[in-house]
Coordinates of C-alpha atoms in Angstrom, one line a residue:
X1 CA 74.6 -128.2 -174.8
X2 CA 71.0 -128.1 -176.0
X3 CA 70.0 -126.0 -178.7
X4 CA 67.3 -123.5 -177.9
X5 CA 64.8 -125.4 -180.6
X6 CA 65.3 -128.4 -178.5
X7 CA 64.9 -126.8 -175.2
X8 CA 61.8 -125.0 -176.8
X9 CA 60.4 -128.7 -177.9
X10 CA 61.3 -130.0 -174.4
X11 CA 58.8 -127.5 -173.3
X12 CA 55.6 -129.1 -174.9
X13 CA 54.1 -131.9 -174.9
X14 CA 55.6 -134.8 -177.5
X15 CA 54.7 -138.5 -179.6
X16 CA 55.9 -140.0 -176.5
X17 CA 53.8 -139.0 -173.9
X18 CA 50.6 -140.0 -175.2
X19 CA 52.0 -143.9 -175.5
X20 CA 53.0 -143.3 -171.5
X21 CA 49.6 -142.2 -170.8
X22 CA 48.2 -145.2 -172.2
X23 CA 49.9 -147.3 -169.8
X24 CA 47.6 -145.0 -167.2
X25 CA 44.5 -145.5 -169.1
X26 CA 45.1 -149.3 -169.6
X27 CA 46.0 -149.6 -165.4
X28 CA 42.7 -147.9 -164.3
X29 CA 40.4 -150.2 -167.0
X30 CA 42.1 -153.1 -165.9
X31 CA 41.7 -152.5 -162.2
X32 CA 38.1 -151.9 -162.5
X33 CA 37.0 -155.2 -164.1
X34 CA 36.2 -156.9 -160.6
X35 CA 34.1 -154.3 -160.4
X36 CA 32.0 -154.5 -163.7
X37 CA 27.8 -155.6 -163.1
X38 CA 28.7 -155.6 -158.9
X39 CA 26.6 -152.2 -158.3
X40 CA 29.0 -151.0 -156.6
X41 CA 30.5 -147.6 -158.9
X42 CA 32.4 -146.3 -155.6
X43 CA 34.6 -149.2 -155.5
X44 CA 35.2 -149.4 -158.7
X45 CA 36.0 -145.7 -159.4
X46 CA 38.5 -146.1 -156.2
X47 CA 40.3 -149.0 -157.7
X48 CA 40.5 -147.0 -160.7
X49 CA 41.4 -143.8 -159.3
X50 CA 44.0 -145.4 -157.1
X51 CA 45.7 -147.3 -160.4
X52 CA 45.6 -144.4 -162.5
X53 CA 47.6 -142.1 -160.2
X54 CA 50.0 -144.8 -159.2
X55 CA 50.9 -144.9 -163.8
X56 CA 51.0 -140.9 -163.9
X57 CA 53.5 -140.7 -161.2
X58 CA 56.2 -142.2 -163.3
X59 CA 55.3 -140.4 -166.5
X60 CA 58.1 -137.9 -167.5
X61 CA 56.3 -134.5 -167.2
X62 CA 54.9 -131.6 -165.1
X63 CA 51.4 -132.1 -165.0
X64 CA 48.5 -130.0 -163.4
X65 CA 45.0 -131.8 -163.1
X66 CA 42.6 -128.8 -164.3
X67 CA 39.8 -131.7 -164.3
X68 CA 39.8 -134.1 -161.7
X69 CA 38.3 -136.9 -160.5
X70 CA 38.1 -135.3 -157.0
X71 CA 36.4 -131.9 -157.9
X72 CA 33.7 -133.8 -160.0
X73 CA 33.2 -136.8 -157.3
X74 CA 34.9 -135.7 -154.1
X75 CA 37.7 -138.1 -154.3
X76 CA 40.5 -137.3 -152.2
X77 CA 42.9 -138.2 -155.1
X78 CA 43.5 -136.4 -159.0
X79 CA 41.8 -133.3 -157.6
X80 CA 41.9 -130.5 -159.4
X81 CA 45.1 -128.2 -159.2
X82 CA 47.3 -131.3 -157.9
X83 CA 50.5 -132.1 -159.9
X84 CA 51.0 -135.1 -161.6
X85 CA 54.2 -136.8 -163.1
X86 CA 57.4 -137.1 -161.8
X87 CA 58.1 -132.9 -162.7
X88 CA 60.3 -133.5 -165.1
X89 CA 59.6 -133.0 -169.0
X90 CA 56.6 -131.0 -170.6
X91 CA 54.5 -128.7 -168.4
X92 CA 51.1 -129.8 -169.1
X93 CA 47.6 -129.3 -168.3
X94 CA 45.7 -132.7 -167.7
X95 CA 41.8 -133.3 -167.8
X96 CA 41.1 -136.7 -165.9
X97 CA 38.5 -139.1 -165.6
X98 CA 39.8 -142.9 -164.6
X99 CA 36.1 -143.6 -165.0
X100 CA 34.1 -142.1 -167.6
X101 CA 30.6 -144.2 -166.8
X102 CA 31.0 -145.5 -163.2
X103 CA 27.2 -146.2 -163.4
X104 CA 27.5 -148.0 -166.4
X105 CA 30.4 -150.1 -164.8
X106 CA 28.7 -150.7 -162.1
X107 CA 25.6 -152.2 -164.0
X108 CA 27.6 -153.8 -166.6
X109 CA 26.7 -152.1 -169.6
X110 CA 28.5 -150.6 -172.5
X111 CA 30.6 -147.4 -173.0
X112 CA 32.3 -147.6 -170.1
X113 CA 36.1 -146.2 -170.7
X114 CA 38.9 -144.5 -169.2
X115 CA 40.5 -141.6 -170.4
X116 CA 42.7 -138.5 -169.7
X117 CA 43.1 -135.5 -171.9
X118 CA 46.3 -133.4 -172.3
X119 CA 47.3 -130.0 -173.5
X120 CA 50.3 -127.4 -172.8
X121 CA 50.5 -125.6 -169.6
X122 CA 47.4 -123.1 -169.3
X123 CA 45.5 -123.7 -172.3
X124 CA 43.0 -125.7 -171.2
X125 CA 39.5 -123.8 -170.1
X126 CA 39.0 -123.8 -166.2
X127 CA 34.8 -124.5 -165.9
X128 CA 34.9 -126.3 -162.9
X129 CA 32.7 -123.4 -161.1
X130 CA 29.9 -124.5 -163.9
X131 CA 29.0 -128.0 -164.0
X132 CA 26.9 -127.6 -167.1
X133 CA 27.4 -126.7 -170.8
X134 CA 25.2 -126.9 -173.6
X135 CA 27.2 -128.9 -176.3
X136 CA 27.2 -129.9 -179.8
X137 CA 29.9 -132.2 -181.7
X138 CA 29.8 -133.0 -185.4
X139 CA 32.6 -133.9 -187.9
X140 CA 34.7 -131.8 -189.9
X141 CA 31.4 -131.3 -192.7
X142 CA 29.6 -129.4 -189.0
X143 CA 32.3 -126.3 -190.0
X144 CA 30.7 -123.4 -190.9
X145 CA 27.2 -125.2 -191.1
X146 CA 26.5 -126.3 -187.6
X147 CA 25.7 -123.3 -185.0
X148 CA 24.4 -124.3 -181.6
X149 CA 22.6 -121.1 -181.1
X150 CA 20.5 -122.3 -184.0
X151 CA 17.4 -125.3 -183.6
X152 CA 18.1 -128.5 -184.2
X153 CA 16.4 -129.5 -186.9
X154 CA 17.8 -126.7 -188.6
X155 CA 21.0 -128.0 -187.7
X156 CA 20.3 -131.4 -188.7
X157 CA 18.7 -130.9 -192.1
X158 CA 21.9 -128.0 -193.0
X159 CA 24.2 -131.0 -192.1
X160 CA 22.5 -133.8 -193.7
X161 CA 22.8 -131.3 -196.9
X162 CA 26.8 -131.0 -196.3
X163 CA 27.4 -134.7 -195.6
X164 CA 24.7 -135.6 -198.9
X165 CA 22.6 -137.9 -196.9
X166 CA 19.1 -137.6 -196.0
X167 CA 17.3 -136.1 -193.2
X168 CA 15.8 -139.6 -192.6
X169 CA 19.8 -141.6 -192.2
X170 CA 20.8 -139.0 -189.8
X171 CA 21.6 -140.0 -186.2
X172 CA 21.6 -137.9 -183.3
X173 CA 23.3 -138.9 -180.0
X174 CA 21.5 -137.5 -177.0
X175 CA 22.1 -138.2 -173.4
X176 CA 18.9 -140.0 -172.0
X177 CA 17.9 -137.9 -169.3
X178 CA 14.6 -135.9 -168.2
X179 CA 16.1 -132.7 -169.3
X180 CA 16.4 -133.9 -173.0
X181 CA 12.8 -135.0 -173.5
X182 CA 12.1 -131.9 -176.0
X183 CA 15.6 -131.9 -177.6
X184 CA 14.6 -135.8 -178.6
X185 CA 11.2 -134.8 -179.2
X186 CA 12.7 -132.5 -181.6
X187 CA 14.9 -134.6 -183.6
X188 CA 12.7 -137.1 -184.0
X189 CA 10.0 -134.8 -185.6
X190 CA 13.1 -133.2 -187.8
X191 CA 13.3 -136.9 -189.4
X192 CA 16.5 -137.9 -188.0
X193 CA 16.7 -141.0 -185.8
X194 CA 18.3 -140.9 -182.5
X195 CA 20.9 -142.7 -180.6
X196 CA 20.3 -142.3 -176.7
X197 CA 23.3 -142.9 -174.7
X198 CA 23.0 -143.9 -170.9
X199 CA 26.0 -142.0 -170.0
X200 CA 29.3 -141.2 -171.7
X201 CA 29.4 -138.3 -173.7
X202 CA 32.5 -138.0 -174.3
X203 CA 32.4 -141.2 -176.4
X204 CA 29.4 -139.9 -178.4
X205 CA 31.0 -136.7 -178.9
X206 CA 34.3 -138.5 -180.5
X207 CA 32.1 -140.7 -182.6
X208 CA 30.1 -138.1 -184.0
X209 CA 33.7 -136.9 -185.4
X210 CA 34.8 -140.0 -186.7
X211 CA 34.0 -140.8 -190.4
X212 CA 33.3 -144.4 -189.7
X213 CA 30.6 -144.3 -187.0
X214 CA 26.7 -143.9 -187.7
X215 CA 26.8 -141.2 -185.4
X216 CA 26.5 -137.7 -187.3
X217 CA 25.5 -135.2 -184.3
X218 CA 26.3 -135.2 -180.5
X219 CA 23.9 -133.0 -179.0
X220 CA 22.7 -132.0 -175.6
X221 CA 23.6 -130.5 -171.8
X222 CA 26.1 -132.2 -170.0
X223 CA 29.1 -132.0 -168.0
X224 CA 31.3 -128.5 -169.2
X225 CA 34.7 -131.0 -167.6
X226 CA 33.5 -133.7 -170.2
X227 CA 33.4 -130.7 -173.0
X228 CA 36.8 -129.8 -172.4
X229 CA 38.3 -133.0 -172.5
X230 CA 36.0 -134.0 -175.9
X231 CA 37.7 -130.6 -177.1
X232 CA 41.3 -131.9 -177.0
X233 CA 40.1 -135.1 -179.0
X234 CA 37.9 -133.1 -181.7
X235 CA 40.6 -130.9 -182.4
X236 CA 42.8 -134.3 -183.4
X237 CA 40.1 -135.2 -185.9
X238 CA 39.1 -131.8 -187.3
X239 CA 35.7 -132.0 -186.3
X240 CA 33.1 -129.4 -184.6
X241 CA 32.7 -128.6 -181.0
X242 CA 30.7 -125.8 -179.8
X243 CA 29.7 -125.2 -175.8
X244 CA 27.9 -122.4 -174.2
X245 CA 28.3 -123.0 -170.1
X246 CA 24.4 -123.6 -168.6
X247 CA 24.5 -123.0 -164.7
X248 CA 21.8 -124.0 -162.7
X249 CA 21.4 -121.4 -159.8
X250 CA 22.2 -118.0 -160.1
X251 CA 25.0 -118.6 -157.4
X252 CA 27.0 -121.1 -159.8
X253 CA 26.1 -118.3 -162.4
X254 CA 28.2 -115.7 -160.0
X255 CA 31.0 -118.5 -159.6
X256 CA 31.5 -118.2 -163.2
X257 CA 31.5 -114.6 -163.7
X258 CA 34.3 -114.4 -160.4
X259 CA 36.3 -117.3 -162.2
X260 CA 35.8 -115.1 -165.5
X261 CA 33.6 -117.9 -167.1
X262 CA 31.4 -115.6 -169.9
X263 CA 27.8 -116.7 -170.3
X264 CA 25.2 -116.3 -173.1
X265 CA 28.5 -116.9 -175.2
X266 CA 29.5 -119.5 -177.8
X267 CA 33.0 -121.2 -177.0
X268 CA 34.3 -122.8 -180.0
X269 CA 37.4 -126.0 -179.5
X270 CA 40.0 -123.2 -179.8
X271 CA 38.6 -121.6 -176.9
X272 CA 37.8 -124.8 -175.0
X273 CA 41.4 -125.6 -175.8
X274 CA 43.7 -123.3 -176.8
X275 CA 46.5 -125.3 -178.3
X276 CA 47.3 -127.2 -181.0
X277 CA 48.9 -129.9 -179.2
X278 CA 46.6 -131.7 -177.7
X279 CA 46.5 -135.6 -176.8
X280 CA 43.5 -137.4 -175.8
X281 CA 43.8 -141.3 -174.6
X282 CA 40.6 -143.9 -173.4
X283 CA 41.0 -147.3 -173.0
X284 CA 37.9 -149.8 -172.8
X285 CA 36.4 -150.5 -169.5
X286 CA 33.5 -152.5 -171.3
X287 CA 32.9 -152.6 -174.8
X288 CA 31.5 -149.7 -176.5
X289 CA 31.5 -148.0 -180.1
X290 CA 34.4 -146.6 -179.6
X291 CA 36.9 -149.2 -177.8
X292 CA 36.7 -152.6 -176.6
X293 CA 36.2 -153.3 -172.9
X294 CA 38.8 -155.5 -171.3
X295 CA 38.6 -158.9 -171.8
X296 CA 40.8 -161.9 -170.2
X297 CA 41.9 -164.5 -172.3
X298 CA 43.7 -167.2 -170.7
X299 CA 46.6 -166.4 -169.4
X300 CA 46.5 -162.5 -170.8
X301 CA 44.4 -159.4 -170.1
X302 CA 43.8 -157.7 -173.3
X303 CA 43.1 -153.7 -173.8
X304 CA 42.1 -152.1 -176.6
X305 CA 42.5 -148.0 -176.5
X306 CA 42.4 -145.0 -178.5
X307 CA 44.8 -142.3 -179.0
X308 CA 44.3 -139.2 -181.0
X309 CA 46.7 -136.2 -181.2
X310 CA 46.0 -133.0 -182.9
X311 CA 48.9 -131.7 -184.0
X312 CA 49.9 -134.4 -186.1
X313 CA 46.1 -135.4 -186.9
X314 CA 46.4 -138.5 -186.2
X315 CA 44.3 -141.4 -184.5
X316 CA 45.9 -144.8 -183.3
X317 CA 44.6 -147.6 -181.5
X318 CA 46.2 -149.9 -179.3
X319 CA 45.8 -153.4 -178.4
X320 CA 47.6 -154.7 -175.5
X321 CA 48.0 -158.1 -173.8
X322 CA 48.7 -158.1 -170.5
X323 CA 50.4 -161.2 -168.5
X324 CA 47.4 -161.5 -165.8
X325 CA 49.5 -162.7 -163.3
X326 CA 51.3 -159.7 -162.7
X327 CA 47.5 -158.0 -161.7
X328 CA 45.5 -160.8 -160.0
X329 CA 45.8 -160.8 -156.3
X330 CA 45.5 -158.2 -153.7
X331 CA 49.0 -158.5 -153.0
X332 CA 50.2 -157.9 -156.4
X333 CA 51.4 -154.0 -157.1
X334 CA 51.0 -152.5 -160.0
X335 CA 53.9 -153.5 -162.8
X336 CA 55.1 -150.1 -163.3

């Protein structure tokens, strides 16, 4: 007979199943590679998609894909409200992207990564009626200092205080896109120096959290999936995430208000996510700041990934070899 604390664990997420979903992460990178500098981000994103889904099906839980890879790029696979897993174990909610940077893949160029995102059943923040949200990510010194209602150089020169640096070694991460030229603009004439990333926020988000990275602010509009996801890792490494949902028409502003979305309105990582046991895993599609991309070596594919979980604050990386037999070939499958 199991005791009801057990049964109650059994309910939630556990250690376990973030070293499962690695395995996922590690399938979709590793299927991908052909695909690296061929301009061609469809095909890789397919071979991704396709190797991703194949790993979660064997993966003991109950999951329920609240960001998919088919609600952000029409895919026909990992859409949002399908289930995931083979239904028995935890009931989770899952945020996916096999590809975070397809564009990036497809030109060969860093920060490529995949990654999925994991909390318990209903906790995670449905935006998928808004595509965009205003975001800013610091580290653990942002609490209580940083407020994304406030400018940026105020926000910058408050932090620079907390963390004891100056104004001048700060470094802003900024998605480098027309709609940021005055947020750049901005933190440049602050003092601070900025790091302009060609996609992949998600990675600059987690590096603005970790103590080790040059990265002190991730700032900037960009996808409100990608904020939710970010969420479940920031809240592994006690950092600062802060999004306030920016639709574009006011039809995707009426979406939001029918999904019960609030506007003009701050959400802070406990409202993003609201759990404390959350898992968040990325593997390397190239190389990046955060992981290594996959590289062959001989006889062996190697992976490098990352896995943070919040309830046990931890962050763990993981470097695989693969035997590269067992995935060259078209008519290989998958070594589940």
């Amino acid at each position: 007979m199991v005791s009801t604390d057990t049964a109650t664990l059994f309910l939630h997420p556990d250690r376990n199943l973030a070293m499962e979903l690695v395995r996922a992460t590690e399938a979709a990178a590793i299927r991908a590679v052909p695909f690296i500098g061929r301009g061609d981000k469809n095909a890789a994103d397919k071979a991704a998609v396709d190797a991703m889904r194949a790993f979660l099906g064997t993966v003991n839980f109950d999951g329920v894909v609240v960001i998919g890879e088919g609600e952000k790029d029409k895919a026909p696979m990992l859409y949002n409200g399908e289930h995931v897993g083979n239904g028995r174990g935890p009931a989770c909610d899952i945020a996916v992207d096999p590809i975070d940077g397809t564009s990036l893949t497809a030109a060969g160029r860093q920060n490529a990564l995949s990654m999925i995102a994991v909390a318990d059943r209903g906790s995670m923040l449905d935006a998928s009626s808004v595509f965009y949200m205003d975001k800013i990510v610091t580290g653990p010194e942002g609490i209580g200092i940083v407020d994304i209602r406030k400018p940026i150089g105020e926000n910058i020169r408050a932090l620079a205080k907390a963390k004891g640096k100056a104004v001048e070694e700060m470094v802003v991460a900024v998605l480098d896109r027309p709609r940021h030229a005055q947020l750049i603009e901005d933190i440049r004439a602050a003092g601070a120096g900025t790091r302009l990333l060609l996609d992949g926020d998600v990675a600059g988000g987690i590096n603005a959290a970790r103590y080790e990275t040059r990265i002190d602010i991730c700032v900037g509009t960009g996808g409100s999936p990608e904020g939710v996801a970010t969420a479940c890792a920031i809240k592994a490494l006690g950092g600062l995430i802060q999004g306030r949902l920016a639709p574009k028409t006011d039809e995707e502003r009426q979406k939001g208000l029918d999904a019960g979305l609030q506007f003009d309105y701050v959400y802070s990582a406990d409202e993003l996510v609201r759990s404390e046991n959350t898992f968040f895993v990325a593997t390397g599609v190239t190389d990046g700041g955060l992981v290594d991309g996959v590289r062959r070596k001989g006889p062996i594919i190697r992976t490098e990934s990352i896995v943070l979980r919040a309830r046990s604050g931890t962050i763990r990386r993981v470097i695989a070899d693969h035997l590269a037999e067992k995935w060259l070939g078209e008519d290989v499958s998958l070594p589940l």
